[in-house]
N, CA, C and O of each residue as an XYZ file, in Angstrom:
512
protein
N      67.832     68.324    101.043
C      67.687     69.757    100.778
C      68.998     70.466    100.992
O      69.620     70.351    102.048
N      69.401     71.181    100.006
C      70.710     71.911    100.029
C      70.560     73.135    100.696
O      69.659     73.919    100.397
N      71.514     73.386    101.723
C      71.409     74.627    102.491
C      72.027     75.816    101.597
O      73.010     75.625    100.881
N      71.439     76.933    101.685
C      72.074     78.075    100.950
C      73.299     78.663    101.773
O      73.551     78.347    102.935
N      73.908     79.421    101.128
C      75.234     80.005    101.684
C      75.033     80.625    103.071
O      75.865     80.430    103.957
N      73.923     81.381    103.271
C      73.690     82.090    104.547
C      73.470     81.058    105.654
O      73.769     81.379    106.804
N      72.988     79.886    105.409
C      72.657     78.939    106.450
C      73.805     77.952    106.834
O      73.717     77.209    107.811
N      74.807     77.990    106.065
C      76.006     77.100    106.373
C      76.674     77.448    107.599
O      76.975     78.614    107.856
N      76.916     76.483    108.364
C      77.552     76.548    109.672
C      79.042     75.975    109.648
O      79.344     75.134    108.801
N      79.922     76.411    110.533
C      81.177     75.887    110.603
C      81.206     74.707    111.659
O      80.590     74.777    112.723
N      81.939     73.661    111.295
C      82.169     72.593    112.266
C      83.275     73.116    113.236
O      83.840     74.187    113.017
N      83.561     72.358    114.281
C      84.559     72.772    115.255
C      85.953     72.837    114.525
O      86.685     73.815    114.677
N      86.266     71.877    113.807
C      87.568     71.902    113.091
C      87.686     73.005    112.086
O      88.739     73.626    111.940
N      86.601     73.250    111.391
C      86.623     74.373    110.426
C      86.787     75.798    111.191
O      87.458     76.737    110.761
N      86.069     75.785    112.370
C      86.062     77.047    113.197
C      87.623     77.298    113.598
O      88.084     78.439    113.548
N      88.288     76.363    113.934
C      89.654     76.437    114.427
C      90.569     77.017    113.343
O      91.459     77.817    113.630
N      90.332     76.598    112.086
C      90.968     77.216    110.980
C      90.623     78.659    110.683
O      91.455     79.525    110.413
N      89.297     78.835    110.761
C      88.807     80.229    110.577
C      89.266     81.180    111.581
O      89.520     82.351    111.302
N      89.384     80.638    112.853
C      89.965     81.510    114.009
C      91.373     81.893    113.697
O      91.751     83.045    113.906
N      92.205     80.938    113.183
C      93.596     81.259    112.876
C      93.608     82.392    111.762
O      94.307     83.398    111.875
N      92.757     82.141    110.650
C      92.728     83.206    109.586
C      92.187     84.497    110.143
O      92.757     85.525    109.776
N      91.188     84.596    110.963
C      90.674     85.809    111.441
C      91.698     86.581    112.322
O      91.843     87.803    112.293
N      92.396     85.705    113.117
C      93.319     86.420    114.110
C      94.510     87.045    113.228
O      94.992     88.110    113.614
N      94.936     86.526    112.233
C      96.109     87.009    111.405
C      95.717     88.112    110.528
O      96.550     88.897    110.075
N      94.340     88.195    110.254
C      93.791     89.196    109.322
C      94.509     89.392    108.086
O      94.502     90.502    107.554
N      95.133     88.405    107.575
C      95.796     88.413    106.312
C      95.821     87.025    105.688
O      95.599     86.039    106.390
N      96.085     86.922    104.395
C      96.109     85.619    103.790
C      97.301     84.764    104.353
O      98.393     85.247    104.655
N      96.962     83.431    104.461
C      97.995     82.531    104.972
C      98.109     81.274    104.105
O      97.135     80.862    103.475
N      99.252     80.691    104.077
C      99.399     79.449    103.370
C      99.053     78.285    104.342
O      98.849     78.482    105.540
N      98.998     77.049    103.748
C      98.606     75.921    104.682
C      99.764     75.785    105.686
O      99.456     75.599    106.864
N     100.942     75.851    105.379
C     102.030     75.780    106.369
C     102.011     76.787    107.428
O     102.299     76.472    108.582
N     101.663     78.079    107.077
C     101.522     79.186    108.126
C     100.358     78.876    109.052
O     100.421     79.212    110.234
N      99.268     78.230    108.546
C      98.173     77.912    109.369
C      98.529     76.861    110.367
O      98.252     76.986    111.560
N      99.155     75.808    109.863
C      99.601     74.715    110.699
C     100.569     75.216    111.835
O     100.551     74.723    112.963
N     101.363     76.169    111.478
C     102.352     76.702    112.428
C     101.602     77.420    113.786
O     102.089     77.507    114.913
N     100.445     77.842    113.388
C      99.693     78.429    114.464
C      98.951     77.474    115.460
O      98.471     77.894    116.512
N      98.892     76.261    115.095
C      98.329     75.213    115.966
C      99.248     74.829    117.123
O     100.466     74.836    116.947
N      98.724     74.502    118.275
C      99.533     73.885    119.351
C     100.022     72.505    119.027
O      99.562     71.902    118.058
N     100.922     71.993    119.791
C     101.390     70.574    119.656
C     100.332     69.717    120.110
O      99.619     70.117    121.030
N     100.127     68.564    119.577
C     100.546     68.163    118.332
C      99.972     68.734    117.231
O      98.751     68.889    117.207
N     100.707     69.092    116.254
C     100.120     69.861    115.098
C      99.473     68.915    114.183
O      99.937     67.791    113.992
N      98.279     69.401    113.543
C      97.702     68.424    112.531
C      98.525     68.264    111.347
O      99.426     69.024    110.994
N      98.101     67.117    110.716
C      98.858     66.823    109.495
C      98.514     67.803    108.310
O      97.417     68.353    108.208
N      99.451     67.952    107.514
C      99.316     68.890    106.330
C      98.035     68.476    105.598
O      97.189     69.327    105.328
N      97.872     67.173    105.269
C      96.693     66.722    104.471
C      95.402     67.016    105.117
O      94.405     67.259    104.437
N      95.380     67.002    106.454
C      94.256     67.202    107.290
C      93.817     68.718    107.059
O      92.661     68.967    106.720
N      94.708     69.673    107.239
C      94.394     71.016    107.119
C      94.060     71.302    105.644
O      93.156     72.103    105.405
N      94.724     70.708    104.641
C      94.442     70.966    103.286
C      93.006     70.421    102.939
O      92.302     71.014    102.122
N      92.635     69.399    103.510
C      91.293     68.886    103.235
C      90.240     69.997    103.723
O      89.370     70.438    102.972
N      90.399     70.388    104.998
C      89.542     71.390    105.611
C      89.561     72.698    104.767
O      88.501     73.278    104.529
N      90.737     73.161    104.317
C      90.767     74.298    103.525
C      89.926     74.122    102.191
O      89.267     75.056    101.733
N      89.985     72.914    101.615
C      89.186     72.638    100.474
C      87.675     72.774    100.800
O      86.889     73.356    100.054
N      87.322     72.175    102.004
C      85.921     72.265    102.326
C      85.410     73.697    102.559
O      84.316     74.084    102.150
N      86.309     74.478    103.267
C      86.003     75.855    103.481
C      85.847     76.629    102.281
O      84.988     77.511    102.257
N      86.609     76.394    101.234
C      86.572     76.899     99.915
C      85.329     76.579     99.298
O      84.681     77.457     98.728
N      84.943     75.402     99.361
C      83.684     74.900     98.709
C      82.430     75.486     99.366
O      81.389     75.652     98.730
N      82.574     75.812    100.732
C      81.493     76.342    101.437
C      81.381     77.961    101.294
O      80.452     78.634    101.740
N      82.483     78.438    100.603
C      82.632     79.866    100.359
C      82.979     80.655    101.676
O      82.660     81.842    101.729
N      83.573     80.102    102.672
C      84.115     80.808    103.753
C      85.349     81.452    103.604
O      85.684     82.425    104.279
N      86.122     80.857    102.615
C      87.473     81.347    102.339
C      87.749     81.339    100.803
O      87.113     80.588    100.063
N      88.590     82.083    100.397
C      89.047     81.918     98.867
C      90.578     81.789     98.815
O      91.265     82.129     99.779
N      91.094     81.309     97.715
C      92.426     81.079     97.613
C      93.052     81.807     96.344
O      92.366     82.018     95.344
N      94.281     82.150     96.424
C      94.936     82.608     95.257
C      96.394     82.014     95.236
O      96.885     81.665     96.309
N      97.037     81.896     94.188
C      98.386     81.480     94.144
C      99.316     82.507     94.727
O      99.216     83.686     94.390
N     100.215     82.101     95.587
C     101.237     82.969     96.176
C     102.099     83.521     95.004
O     102.494     82.804     94.084
N     102.366     84.882     95.110
C     103.374     85.340     94.053
C     104.748     84.683     94.167
O     105.360     84.661     95.235
N     105.182     84.190     93.125
C     106.496     83.436     93.079
C     106.512     82.288     93.898
O     107.606     81.852     94.257
N     105.336     81.657     94.296
C     105.262     80.578     95.197
C     104.999     79.296     94.486
O     104.738     78.289     95.144
N     105.053     79.266     93.091
C     104.832     77.934     92.327
C     103.357     77.452     92.619
O     102.375     78.023     92.145
N     103.299     76.446     93.370
C     102.005     75.726     93.591
C     101.377     76.214     95.015
O     100.284     75.798     95.397
N     102.079     77.033     95.682
C     101.606     77.490     96.942
C     100.361     78.465     96.912
O     100.363     79.474     96.207
N      99.355     78.124     97.673
C      98.213     78.931     97.758
C      98.138     79.752     98.999
O      98.671     79.342    100.031
N      97.486     80.924     98.953
C      97.258     81.809    100.150
C      95.680     81.748    100.309
O      94.885     81.893     99.381
N      95.365     81.515    101.611
C      93.860     81.544    101.908
C      93.484     82.727    102.722
O      94.186     83.153    103.639
N      92.365     83.235    102.360
C      91.756     84.464    102.963
C      90.271     84.276    103.262
O      89.531     83.792    102.406
N      89.840     84.633    104.414
C      88.481     84.573    104.766
C      87.590     85.513    103.843
O      87.981     86.627    103.494
N      86.283     84.943    103.452
C      85.415     85.799    102.650
C      84.368     86.428    103.538
O      83.609     87.275    103.069
N      84.295     86.044    104.817
C      83.440     86.554    105.738
C      84.201     86.942    107.014
O      85.144     86.244    107.387
N      83.804     88.079    107.722
C      84.528     88.427    108.887
C      83.923     87.566    110.039
O      82.865     86.947    109.922
N      84.742     87.586    111.230
C      84.313     86.818    112.305
C      82.967     87.488    112.910
O      82.064     86.811    113.401
N      82.945     88.800    112.822
C      81.673     89.540    113.250
C      80.525     89.200    112.487
O      79.454     88.930    113.031
N      80.708     89.198    111.120
C      79.443     88.832    110.216
C      79.036     87.316    110.473
O      77.849     86.994    110.500
N      80.003     86.448    110.649
C      79.651     85.009    110.880
C      78.947     84.913    112.229
O      77.929     84.232    112.348
N      79.530     85.650    113.338
C      78.907     85.468    114.674
C      77.509     86.042    114.675
O      76.617     85.506    115.333
N      77.300     87.163    113.921
C      75.953     87.753    113.762
C      74.901     86.790    113.166
O      73.794     86.624    113.679
N      75.354     86.130    111.980
C      74.549     85.208    111.381
C      74.188     83.957    112.248
O      73.040     83.512    112.288
N      75.180     83.445    112.902
C      75.025     82.358    113.820
C      74.002     82.769    114.956
O      73.029     82.041    115.154
N      74.176     83.816    115.645
C      73.393     84.340    116.699
C      71.929     84.544    116.287
O      71.007     84.205    117.028
N      71.736     85.123    115.049
C      70.345     85.290    114.586
C      69.773     83.912    114.454
O      68.648     83.713    114.911
N      70.419     82.959    113.886
C      69.870     81.655    113.752
C      69.539     81.018    115.122
O      68.458     80.455    115.295
N      70.441     81.106    116.061
C      70.180     80.616    117.391
C      68.984     81.292    117.976
O      68.164     80.605    118.585
N      68.808     82.619    117.841
C      67.677     83.298    118.444
C      66.350     82.841    117.790
O      65.323     82.678    118.448
N      66.435     82.640    116.432
C      65.222     82.207    115.685
C      64.907     80.773    115.995
O      63.726     80.455    116.138
N      65.909     79.836    116.118
C      65.608     78.477    116.270
C      65.305     78.185    117.668
O      64.392     77.389    117.886
N      65.921     78.699    118.631
C      65.793     78.195    120.083
C      64.871     79.139    120.866
O      64.244     78.740    121.847
N      64.802     80.368    120.424
C      64.095     81.418    121.255
C      62.858     82.096    120.461
O      62.379     83.174    120.813
N      62.428     81.412    119.441
C      61.245     81.957    118.598
C      61.398     83.350    118.122
O      60.423     84.067    117.893
N      62.723     83.760    117.962
C      62.984     85.100    117.421
C      63.059     86.169    118.580
O      63.340     87.338    118.317
N      62.821     85.777    119.773
C      62.741     86.636    120.839
C      64.157     87.023    121.485
O      64.813     86.155    122.061
N      64.560     88.182    121.391
C      65.784     88.642    121.918
C      65.750     88.673    123.479
O      66.760     88.402    124.128
N      64.538     89.017    124.081
C      64.411     89.033    125.470
C      64.487     87.552    126.014
O      65.097     87.348    127.064
N      63.935     86.596    125.388
C      64.074     85.183    125.806
C      65.520     84.704    125.746
O      66.046     84.043    126.642
N      66.088     85.067    124.685
C      67.532     84.639    124.553
C      68.487     85.281    125.613
O      69.369     84.602    126.139
N      68.307     86.536    125.903
C      69.120     87.192    126.805
C      68.858     86.736    128.172
O      69.772     86.648    128.993
N      67.507     86.409    128.476
C      67.081     85.922    129.853
C      67.747     84.511    129.918
O      68.365     84.266    130.954
N      67.709     83.664    129.063
C      68.298     82.377    129.104
C      69.822     82.495    129.393
O      70.310     81.788    130.275
N      70.592     83.364    128.683
C      71.998     83.453    128.898
C      72.230     84.058    130.283
O      73.168     83.617    130.948
N      71.513     84.961    130.739
C      71.626     85.703    132.073
C      71.616     84.649    133.163
O      72.493     84.564    134.023
N      70.543     83.838    133.061
C      70.360     82.684    133.966
C      71.463     81.666    133.950
O      72.017     81.308    134.989
N      71.788     81.187    132.725
C      72.814     80.096    132.610
C      74.221     80.575    132.874
O      75.049     79.764    133.289
N      74.553     81.837    132.663
C      75.941     82.273    132.903
C      76.084     82.909    134.260
O      77.188     83.358    134.566
N      75.135     82.986    135.057
C      75.275     83.633    136.367
C      75.933     84.990    136.261
O      76.999     85.175    136.849
N      75.365     85.960    135.545
C      75.932     87.176    135.167
C      75.995     88.002    136.529
O      75.038     87.972    137.303
N      77.027     88.665    136.775
C      77.249     89.471    137.928
C      76.582     90.727    137.724
O      76.231     91.126    136.613
N      76.383     91.444    138.968
C      75.547     92.687    139.010
C      76.312     93.723    138.209
O      75.740     94.555    137.506
N      77.665     93.636    138.346
C      78.435     94.718    137.485
C      78.312     94.501    136.055
O      78.215     95.467    135.298
N      78.308     93.170    135.579
C      78.099     92.845    134.166
C      76.664     93.307    133.656
O      76.449     93.820    132.558
N      75.748     93.046    134.610
C      74.290     93.404    134.252
C      74.202     94.961    134.078
O      73.535     95.469    133.176
N      74.915     95.687    134.998
C      74.862     97.137    134.906
C      75.486     97.653    133.590
O      74.972     98.561    132.937
N      76.653     97.005    133.233
C      77.336     97.353    131.978
C      76.434     97.046    130.784
O      76.394     97.836    129.840
N      75.748     95.984    130.792
C      74.882     95.525    129.713
C      73.767     96.658    129.588
O      73.467     97.211    128.530
N      73.247     96.895    130.732
C      72.036     97.921    130.794
C      72.573     99.294    130.184
O      71.841     99.929    129.424
N      73.702     99.703    130.476
C      74.277    100.935    129.958
C      74.515    100.783    128.471
O      74.265    101.745    127.745
N      74.951     99.720    127.986
C      75.073     99.537    126.531
C      73.755     99.671    125.815
O      73.619    100.353    124.800
N      72.730     98.945    126.431
C      71.436     99.068    125.832
C      70.885    100.541    125.864
O      70.310    101.036    124.894
N      71.090    101.174    126.988
C      70.589    102.505    127.052
C      71.163    103.546    126.130
O      70.525    104.486    125.657
N      72.567    103.251    125.904
C      73.359    104.196    125.048
C      73.011    103.909    123.471
O      73.365    104.702    122.598
N      72.346    102.806    123.208
C      71.895    102.512    121.908
C      70.859    103.347    121.455
O      70.383    103.186    120.332
């Protein structure tokens, strides 16, 4: 069964590339993306392969760089916020039967939330 666009998830390696693109908030070439990685930097062919996958999954689009010959510039087609929202909705639906209360309770217990953080969260909820 083929997943539709809204259901597609990023792998860890794909997420690393998306994080680079989201941080820069502008189109980047393959070489510019590689420059943002810590040492040891991935091979050009590795990043190029993942960029092709991300393009096929419609997470990014590419355009030829002006005056760049064969050089392409890659830009996200979805914001970090929109992707995070989509993933968290899926987590809530899949693991918590759609219950926000259950999901928040789980994270509060697992993360050992401080009193100060709980108070701030309560204030955010009240101000909504």
